[in-house]
Amino acid sequence: MDSDATHRVLDPERDPAALKALTHPLRLRLLGLLRLHGPATASELAARTGESSASTSYHLRVLAKYAFVAEAEHRDGRERRWKAVHAVTSASNAAMLATPAGRAMLVLGRRRQVEHLQQSMEQHEADIDAGRLGEEWHEASGIDDLMPRLTPESLRELRDAIAAKLGELTARDESDPRARQVVLLTAGLPLAGEGPATPAADVASAPAAEAGPGPDAGAAADAGRAR
């Protein structure tokens, strides 16, 4: 898949330095925050991440060096604002696993996504308890923990179908005022053995289950997505 205005595709062989730049956890998080919340200054990102503005400023410059972020329109002349250049960054899993930097990026991205799911679950539960989400969301939300037996071709077809349907529904709901930020994390991880010792397989979504907008939704950064 070729890069376009919203989607950057990295090639580990052609872009090793850019790929290595994304293996830093804070850079990955900064990129995700800019993608979700829009342009921000180093100071604003420091407040959100708990880092110093000197640290966020340095890492933003590294991201800018490799064209992941760029200067945005300034509100005033005191501090530069940054924006994400692309909405999504991806790469071929096979290509990523073929290089040390690519593998490091793949592992980091996936682990950050799992952390994001935990944060999102906690925020969702807090939003339910505080009445910030109406009952109309209870039946629609949830987590499925399933372990089907599929061929590589079927797993790829399933992931492509989910991506296509998500694009269709996102476009349909773009101007609907009822739409909310939703954390949708999908995983297709084949296991060579019998699977986890105590799988939660066959546990289907329950009403008011744990999926919803996280505190820093997007901080898992689509930068961690690899295909």
C-alpha positions as MATLAB code, in Angstrom:
seq = 'MDSDATHRVLDPERDPAALKALTHPLRLRLLGLLRLHGPATASELAARTGESSASTSYHLRVLAKYAFVAEAEHRDGRERRWKAVHAVTSASNAAMLATPAGRAMLVLGRRRQVEHLQQSMEQHEADIDAGRLGEEWHEASGIDDLMPRLTPESLRELRDAIAAKLGELTARDESDPRARQVVLLTAGLPLAGEGPATPAADVASAPAAEAGPGPDAGAAADAGRAR';
ca = [
       0.000    0.000    0.000;
       1.433    3.397   -0.952;
       1.575    6.421    1.311;
      -0.928    9.206    0.778;
      -1.908   12.461    2.482;
      -3.378   10.683    5.510;
      -1.537    7.342    5.597;
       2.214    6.872    5.717;
       3.599    3.440    4.928;
       7.079    2.755    6.288;
       9.548    0.400    4.670;
      12.078   -0.897    7.241;
      14.740   -1.218    4.554;
      14.273    2.289    3.112;
      13.270    4.083    6.328;
      15.333    2.520    9.149;
      16.081    5.845   10.848;
      12.441    6.957   10.736;
      11.360    3.609   12.092;
      13.907    3.781   14.898;
      12.621    7.240   15.828;
       9.230    5.701   16.585;
      10.619    3.037   18.914;
      10.787    5.592   21.749;
       7.633    5.260   23.919;
       7.245    9.006   24.521;
       7.523    9.838   20.818;
       4.874    7.255   20.048;
       2.596    8.782   22.673;
       3.199   12.372   21.521;
       2.326   11.398   17.959;
      -0.856    9.702   19.136;
      -1.922   12.734   21.181;
      -1.416   15.076   18.238;
      -3.449   12.773   16.018;
      -6.311   12.621   18.472;
      -6.427   16.130   19.927;
      -4.933   18.203   17.111;
      -2.089   20.743   17.167;
      -0.393   21.469   20.487;
       2.714   23.065   21.931;
       5.493   21.214   23.710;
       4.271   22.720   26.994;
       0.711   21.509   26.437;
       1.957   18.011   25.657;
       4.245   18.108   28.686;
       1.258   18.842   30.917;
      -0.683   15.945   29.430;
       2.144   13.414   29.639;
       3.761   14.515   32.899;
       7.083   15.101   31.130;
       9.135   18.293   31.088;
       8.586   20.730   28.222;
      12.293   20.396   27.402;
      11.805   16.647   26.926;
       8.653   16.926   24.806;
      10.248   19.696   22.741;
      13.280   17.521   22.004;
      11.217   14.490   21.016;
       8.910   16.602   18.847;
      11.948   17.863   16.949;
      13.037   14.268   16.367;
       9.557   13.402   15.050;
       9.709   16.479   12.813;
      13.129   15.450   11.472;
      11.571   12.258   10.131;
       8.378   13.969    8.893;
       5.934   12.503   11.418;
       5.022   15.955   12.734;
       5.331   19.485   11.362;
       4.863   23.019   12.593;
       1.229   24.103   12.752;
      -0.261   27.564   12.571;
       0.766   29.512   15.662;
      -1.737   31.229   17.937;
       0.950   33.755   18.854;
       4.671   34.136   18.451;
       5.703   32.769   21.829;
       5.822   29.003   21.292;
       5.638   26.838   18.199;
       2.715   24.482   17.749;
       3.012   21.016   16.252;
       0.641   18.847   14.224;
       0.699   15.265   13.014;
       1.478   14.947    9.317;
      -0.447   11.690    8.800;
      -3.464   10.137   10.498;
      -2.028    6.611   10.303;
       1.412    5.044   10.046;
       1.709    1.401    9.063;
       4.122   -1.146    7.660;
       4.165   -4.732    6.485;
       4.406   -7.134    9.426;
       6.721   -9.384    7.431;
       9.018   -6.487    6.605;
       8.956   -5.253   10.199;
       9.895   -8.648   11.618;
      12.829   -8.901    9.203;
      14.842   -6.136   10.922;
      15.751   -5.486   14.577;
      14.382   -1.921   14.454;
      11.197   -3.092   12.796;
      10.634   -5.821   15.333;
      11.263   -3.388   18.202;
       8.706   -1.003   16.721;
       6.159   -3.772   16.252;
       6.538   -5.041   19.823;
       6.449   -1.538   21.308;
       3.355   -0.576   19.355;
       1.446   -3.691   20.342;
       2.352   -3.383   24.018;
       1.342    0.282   24.013;
      -2.000   -0.700   22.490;
      -2.608   -3.209   25.287;
      -1.820   -0.497   27.849;
      -4.222    1.800   26.033;
      -6.965   -0.802   26.253;
      -6.507   -1.007   30.033;
      -6.660    2.789   30.358;
      -9.704    2.914   28.111;
     -11.506    0.245   30.115;
     -10.905    2.154   33.343;
     -12.091    5.421   31.778;
     -15.166    3.731   30.326;
     -16.120    2.320   33.715;
     -15.624    5.735   35.310;
     -17.777    7.370   32.624;
     -20.552    4.832   33.222;
     -20.403    5.355   36.993;
     -20.483    9.148   36.617;
     -23.382    9.092   34.162;
     -21.342   10.602   31.337;
     -22.474    7.850   28.944;
     -26.157    7.259   28.323;
     -27.814    3.859   28.446;
     -27.969    3.756   24.645;
     -24.240    2.900   24.729;
     -24.550   -0.015   27.152;
     -25.656   -2.722   24.718;
     -23.429   -1.479   21.882;
     -20.176   -1.532   23.833;
     -18.136   -4.512   24.944;
     -15.088   -6.712   24.544;
     -15.096  -10.042   22.704;
     -12.499  -12.608   23.750;
     -12.735  -15.324   21.096;
     -10.290  -17.957   19.817;
     -11.496  -19.205   16.410;
      -9.456  -21.555   14.240;
      -8.641  -19.772   10.963;
      -6.211  -20.052    8.075;
      -3.818  -17.162    7.382;
      -5.984  -16.204    4.408;
      -9.160  -16.138    6.495;
      -7.532  -14.043    9.237;
      -6.341  -11.513    6.653;
      -9.813  -11.448    5.080;
     -11.399  -10.889    8.485;
      -9.107   -7.970    9.335;
      -9.641   -6.386    5.916;
     -13.416   -6.707    6.303;
     -13.321   -5.029    9.725;
     -11.216   -2.165    8.344;
     -13.545   -1.673    5.373;
     -16.685   -1.675    7.524;
     -15.115    0.704   10.015;
     -14.306    3.148    7.227;
     -17.878    2.939    5.963;
     -19.439    3.554    9.383;
     -16.999    6.328   10.293;
     -17.900    8.208    7.114;
     -21.613    7.683    7.774;
     -21.427    9.007   11.348;
     -18.996   11.862   10.699;
     -21.606   14.614   10.997;
     -23.904   12.903   13.521;
     -23.847   14.854   16.830;
     -24.511   11.609   18.757;
     -21.194   10.112   17.653;
     -18.538    9.685   20.353;
     -14.892    8.718   20.314;
     -14.762    4.911   20.488;
     -11.690    2.830   21.293;
     -11.722   -0.133   18.922;
      -8.765   -2.444   19.415;
      -8.685   -5.605   17.293;
      -6.107   -8.372   17.561;
      -5.424  -11.404   15.410;
      -2.524  -13.233   17.019;
      -2.050  -16.873   15.948;
      -0.693  -19.220   18.625;
       1.533  -22.175   17.737;
       0.536  -24.208   20.810;
      -2.722  -24.837   22.602;
      -3.125  -21.214   23.617;
      -3.199  -19.532   27.026;
      -3.357  -21.860   30.028;
      -6.654  -20.348   31.173;
      -8.217  -18.728   28.093;
     -11.287  -16.585   28.462;
     -12.395  -17.871   25.078;
     -16.088  -17.996   24.247;
     -16.783  -15.046   26.546;
     -18.938  -12.798   24.416;
     -19.634   -9.115   24.931;
     -21.937   -8.328   27.803;
     -24.125   -5.246   28.189;
     -22.207   -2.287   29.569;
     -18.943   -4.140   29.015;
     -15.546   -2.561   28.965;
     -14.868   -0.659   25.779;
     -15.051    3.052   25.384;
     -13.157    6.310   24.980;
      -9.916    6.322   26.914;
      -8.216    9.213   28.693;
      -5.700    9.552   25.890;
      -7.515    7.648   23.184;
      -5.187    7.407   20.249;
      -2.103    7.620   22.407;
      -1.519    4.037   21.404;
      -0.955    5.904   18.195;
      -1.894    4.362   14.960;
       1.847    4.751   14.665;
       1.936    1.390   16.322;
      -0.226   -0.207   13.659;
       1.546   -2.567   11.303;
       0.084   -4.645    8.534;
];
